[in-house]
C-alpha atoms as one frame of an Amber mdcrd trajectory, in Angstrom:
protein
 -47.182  48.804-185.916 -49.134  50.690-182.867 -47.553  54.546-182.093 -47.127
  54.829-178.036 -49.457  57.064-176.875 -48.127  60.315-176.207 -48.595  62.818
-173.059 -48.614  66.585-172.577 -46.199  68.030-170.875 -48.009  71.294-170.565
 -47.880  72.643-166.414 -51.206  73.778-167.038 -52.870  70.078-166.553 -49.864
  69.068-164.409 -48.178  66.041-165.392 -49.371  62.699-165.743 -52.364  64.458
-166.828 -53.710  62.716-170.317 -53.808  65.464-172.942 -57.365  64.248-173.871
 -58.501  64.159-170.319 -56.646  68.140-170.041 -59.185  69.161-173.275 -61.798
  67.985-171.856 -61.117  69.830-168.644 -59.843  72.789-171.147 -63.431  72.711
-172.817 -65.499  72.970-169.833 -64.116  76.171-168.821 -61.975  77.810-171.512
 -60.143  80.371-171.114 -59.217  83.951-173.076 -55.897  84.922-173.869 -55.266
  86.824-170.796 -56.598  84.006-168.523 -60.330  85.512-167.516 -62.910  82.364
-168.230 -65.096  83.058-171.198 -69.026  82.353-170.285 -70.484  78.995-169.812
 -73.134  77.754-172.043 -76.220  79.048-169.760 -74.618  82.268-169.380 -74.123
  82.651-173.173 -77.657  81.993-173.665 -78.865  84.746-171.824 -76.968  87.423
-173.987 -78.698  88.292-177.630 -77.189  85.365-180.026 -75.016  86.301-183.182
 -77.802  87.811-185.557 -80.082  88.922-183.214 -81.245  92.890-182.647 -81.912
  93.991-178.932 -85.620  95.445-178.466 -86.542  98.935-178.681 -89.411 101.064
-177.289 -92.488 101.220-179.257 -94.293 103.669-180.895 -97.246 103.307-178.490
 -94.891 103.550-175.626 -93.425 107.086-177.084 -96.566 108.312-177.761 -98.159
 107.179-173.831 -95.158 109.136-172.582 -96.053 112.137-174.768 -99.694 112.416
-173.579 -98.342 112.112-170.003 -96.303 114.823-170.582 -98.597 117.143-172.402
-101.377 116.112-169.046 -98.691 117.459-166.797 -97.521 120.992-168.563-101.806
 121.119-168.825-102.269 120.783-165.061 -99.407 123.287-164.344-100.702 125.637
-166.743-104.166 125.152-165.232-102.857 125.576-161.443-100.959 128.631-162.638
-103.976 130.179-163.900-106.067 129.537-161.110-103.854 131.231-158.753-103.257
 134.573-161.061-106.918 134.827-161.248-107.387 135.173-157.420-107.640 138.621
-155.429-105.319 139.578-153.112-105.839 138.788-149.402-106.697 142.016-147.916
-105.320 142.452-144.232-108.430 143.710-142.097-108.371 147.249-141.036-110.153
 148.874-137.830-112.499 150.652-140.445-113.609 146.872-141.698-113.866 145.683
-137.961-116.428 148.841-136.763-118.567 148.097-139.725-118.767 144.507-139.050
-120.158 145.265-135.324-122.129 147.702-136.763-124.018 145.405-139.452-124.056
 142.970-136.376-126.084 145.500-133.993-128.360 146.646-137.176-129.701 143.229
-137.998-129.073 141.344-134.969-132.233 141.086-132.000-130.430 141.594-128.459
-132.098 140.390-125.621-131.871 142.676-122.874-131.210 141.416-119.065-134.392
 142.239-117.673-136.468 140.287-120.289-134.151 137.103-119.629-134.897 137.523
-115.807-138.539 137.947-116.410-138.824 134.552-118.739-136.741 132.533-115.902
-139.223 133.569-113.317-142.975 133.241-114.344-143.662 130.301-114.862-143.263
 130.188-110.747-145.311 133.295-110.316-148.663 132.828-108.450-151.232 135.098
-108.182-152.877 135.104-104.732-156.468 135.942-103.807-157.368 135.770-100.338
-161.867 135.272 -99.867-164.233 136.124 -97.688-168.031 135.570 -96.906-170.268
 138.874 -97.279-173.920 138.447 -96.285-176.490 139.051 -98.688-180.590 139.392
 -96.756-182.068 137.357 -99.878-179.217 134.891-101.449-177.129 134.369 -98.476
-173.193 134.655 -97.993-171.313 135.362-101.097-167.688 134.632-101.274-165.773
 137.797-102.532-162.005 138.924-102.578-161.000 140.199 -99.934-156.920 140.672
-100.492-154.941 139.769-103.647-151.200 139.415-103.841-148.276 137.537-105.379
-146.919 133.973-104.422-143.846 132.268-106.146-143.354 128.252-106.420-140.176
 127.601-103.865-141.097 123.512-104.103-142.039 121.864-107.804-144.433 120.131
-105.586-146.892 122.891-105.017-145.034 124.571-102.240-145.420 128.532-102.470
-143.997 131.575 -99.615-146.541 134.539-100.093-146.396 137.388 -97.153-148.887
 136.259 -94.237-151.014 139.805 -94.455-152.090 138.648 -97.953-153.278 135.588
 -96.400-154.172 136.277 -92.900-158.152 136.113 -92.197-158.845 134.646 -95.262
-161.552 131.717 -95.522-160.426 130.688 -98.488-157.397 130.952-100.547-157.201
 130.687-103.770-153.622 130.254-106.213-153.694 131.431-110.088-150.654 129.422
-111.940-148.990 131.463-114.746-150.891 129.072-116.957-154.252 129.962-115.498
-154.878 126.965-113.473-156.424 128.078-110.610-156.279 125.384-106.947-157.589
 126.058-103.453-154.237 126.178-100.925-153.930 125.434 -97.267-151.558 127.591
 -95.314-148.760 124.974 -94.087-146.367 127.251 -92.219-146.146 130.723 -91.031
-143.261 133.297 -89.816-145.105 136.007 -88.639-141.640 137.920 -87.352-140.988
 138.314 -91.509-144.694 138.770 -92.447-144.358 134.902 -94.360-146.706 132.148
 -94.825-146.228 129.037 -96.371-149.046 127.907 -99.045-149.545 124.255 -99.966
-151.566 124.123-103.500-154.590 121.523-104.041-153.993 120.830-107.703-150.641
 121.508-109.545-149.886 121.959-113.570-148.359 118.741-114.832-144.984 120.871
-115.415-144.935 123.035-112.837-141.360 124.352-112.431-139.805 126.085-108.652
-137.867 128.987-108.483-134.208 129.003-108.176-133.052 130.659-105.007-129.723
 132.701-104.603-128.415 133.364-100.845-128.133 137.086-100.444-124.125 136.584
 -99.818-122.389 138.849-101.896-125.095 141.532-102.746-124.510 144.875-102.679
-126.276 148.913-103.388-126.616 149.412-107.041-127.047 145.529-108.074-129.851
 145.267-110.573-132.883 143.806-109.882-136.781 143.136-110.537-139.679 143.091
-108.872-142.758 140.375-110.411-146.229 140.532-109.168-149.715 141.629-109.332
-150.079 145.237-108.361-153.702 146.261-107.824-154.739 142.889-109.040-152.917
 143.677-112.519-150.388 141.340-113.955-148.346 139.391-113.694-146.371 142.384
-113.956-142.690 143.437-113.951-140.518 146.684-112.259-136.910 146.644-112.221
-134.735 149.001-110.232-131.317 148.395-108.370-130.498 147.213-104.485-130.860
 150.729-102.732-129.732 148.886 -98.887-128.934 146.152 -96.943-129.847 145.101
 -93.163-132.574 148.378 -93.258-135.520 148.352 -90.355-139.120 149.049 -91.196
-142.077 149.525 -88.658-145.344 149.051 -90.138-147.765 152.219 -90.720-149.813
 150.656 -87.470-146.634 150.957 -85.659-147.624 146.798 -84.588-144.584 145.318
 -86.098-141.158 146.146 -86.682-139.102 144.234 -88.882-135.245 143.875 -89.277
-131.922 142.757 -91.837-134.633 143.832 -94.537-133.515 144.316 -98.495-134.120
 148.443 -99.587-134.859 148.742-103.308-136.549 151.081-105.388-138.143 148.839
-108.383-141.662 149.794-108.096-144.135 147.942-106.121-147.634 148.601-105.023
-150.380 146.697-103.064-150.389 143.246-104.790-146.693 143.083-105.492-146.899
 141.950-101.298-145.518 138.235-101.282-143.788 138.242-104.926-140.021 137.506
-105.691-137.596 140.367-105.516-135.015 138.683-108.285-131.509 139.097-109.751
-130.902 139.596-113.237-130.523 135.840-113.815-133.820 135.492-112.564-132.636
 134.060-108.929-134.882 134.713-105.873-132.868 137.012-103.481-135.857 138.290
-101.323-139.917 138.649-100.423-141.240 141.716-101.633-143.250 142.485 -98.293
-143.771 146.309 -98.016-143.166 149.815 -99.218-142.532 153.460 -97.377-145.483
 155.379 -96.774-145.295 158.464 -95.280-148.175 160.262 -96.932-150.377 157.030
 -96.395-152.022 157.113 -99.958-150.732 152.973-100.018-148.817 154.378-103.363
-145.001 153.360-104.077-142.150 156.693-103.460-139.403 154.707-104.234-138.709
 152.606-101.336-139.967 148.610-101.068-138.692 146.070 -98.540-137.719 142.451
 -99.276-136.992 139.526 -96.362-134.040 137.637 -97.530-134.538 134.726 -99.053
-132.752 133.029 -96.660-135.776 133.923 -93.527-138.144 133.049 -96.073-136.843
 129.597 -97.135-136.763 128.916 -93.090-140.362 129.640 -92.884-141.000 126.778
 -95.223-138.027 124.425 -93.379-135.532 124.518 -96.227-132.298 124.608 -95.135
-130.329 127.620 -95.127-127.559 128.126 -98.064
């Protein structure tokens, strides 16, 4: 005879619940003693089984972290002697500073004004030579020099101011570049009020360079400058001296011309330094050397040469004014 099946009466499953239906449920998620789920299946696979020992660090790993270790206390060590080992910074004293401008000066060439004024101007110096015909009874006429004096390059294009006495009577006139090429010129322009002429060359040098020009704004006694020329024929040659005037008046020996707002300096010129540039220590054109003070009429320099302004002499040749 068959048993009726029986039921659980447990609240846990609720009732009508089959008691094999509420283990089943039970199994799935089972619980502790105190009602916190125990781990599923997956989730107990992931912790070490029953048996098994959880891995520990090698010996190789231990001894990697050793060698990094000993690397590190090296490099400190290193660092630490490195640093010991190094002087002490010194502050710098006025005694070090004097010695270092000292040593400078001592071994160090210093260019001095003048000689940077002189390079900036030559290669625009000319040397003028003015000819003439002399008669010979058996050969003929024989061209000779008659006047020589200084010209400086105002135009890259062979355009050169020179004083119009150097110039004036001349059949011939003949240029002398500063490197020795030597051209026949045509007089272009003259200012005879200022004593100027404007030369024209035949034949130029391939780099032929002009002078730079400075207006005369701004100058004043006791500026320094130089004279650059060919005194007696000799040169090019090089004076320097200081402004001594402005705006000074000079009548010529021959009492035939008198000339005005002239440049007074003292840099020592002679015959042949007539027509040459009267320059600033940059080397800028300020004036026209065109005569010197001669009261004992030996033609010798006492410390007093005229210059036109550079600005008259830059009209003579139609360049406009600064």
């Amino acid at each position: 005879m068959r048993r009726p099946a029986l039921y659980s009466r447990s609240s846990s499953f609720g009732q009508g619940m089959p008691e094999a239906a509420a283990h089943a449920t039970a199994s799935q998620n089972p619980l502790h003693d105190d009602g916190v789920p125990e781990p599923t299946q997956a989730q107990a696979t992931d912790a070490p089984q029953s048996g098994q020992s959880v891995p520990t660090p090698t010996p190789a790993h231990h001894l990697r972290l050793l060698w990094a270790t000993v690397g590190l206390l090296a490099l400190a060590l290193a660092l630490s002697l490195f640093f010991s080992m190094q002087p002490p910074v010194r502050q710098l004293t006025q005694k070090d500073i004097d010695a270092a401008v000292a040593h400078t000066l001592q071994t160090t060439v210093l260019h001095s004004p003048g000689l940077k004024a002189y390079d900036a101007i030559m290669p625009s110096v000319v040397r003028v030579t003015g000819l003439g015909k002399v008669m010979r009874d058996r050969d003929g006429g024989e061209s000779v020099e008659r006047s020589v004096g200084t010209g400086v390059v105002i135009v890259d294009k062979g355009v050169i101011l020179t004083n119009l006495h150097v110039v004036r009577g001349a059949q011939t006139i003949k240029v002398t570049f500063a490197d020795g090429l030597e051209s026949a010129a045509s007089i272009t322009g003259v200012q005879p009020e200022n004593d100027l002429a404007v030369l024209q060359a035949h034949k130029i040098p391939d780099d032929l360079s002009a002078a730079t020009l400075r207006s005369t704004d701004g100058l004043a006694p006791g500026e320094q400058v130089m004279a650059v020329g060919y005194p007696f024929g000799i040169g090019p040659s090089a004076s320097s001296g200081v402004i001594s005037g402005l705006e000074r008046t000079f009548r010529s020996p021959e009492g035939k011309q008198l000339m005005s707002n002239l440049i007074q300096f003292d840099a020592a010129a002679n015959p042949g330094n007539s027509g040459g540039p009267l320059i600033t220590m940059e080397g800028e054109v300020i004036g026209i050397v065109t005569a010197i003070y001669n009261p004992n009429q030996q033609k010798s320099f006492v410390g007093i040469g005229f210059a036109v302004p550079i600005e008259s002499a830059a009209a003579a040749a139609g360049m406009p004014p600064f």
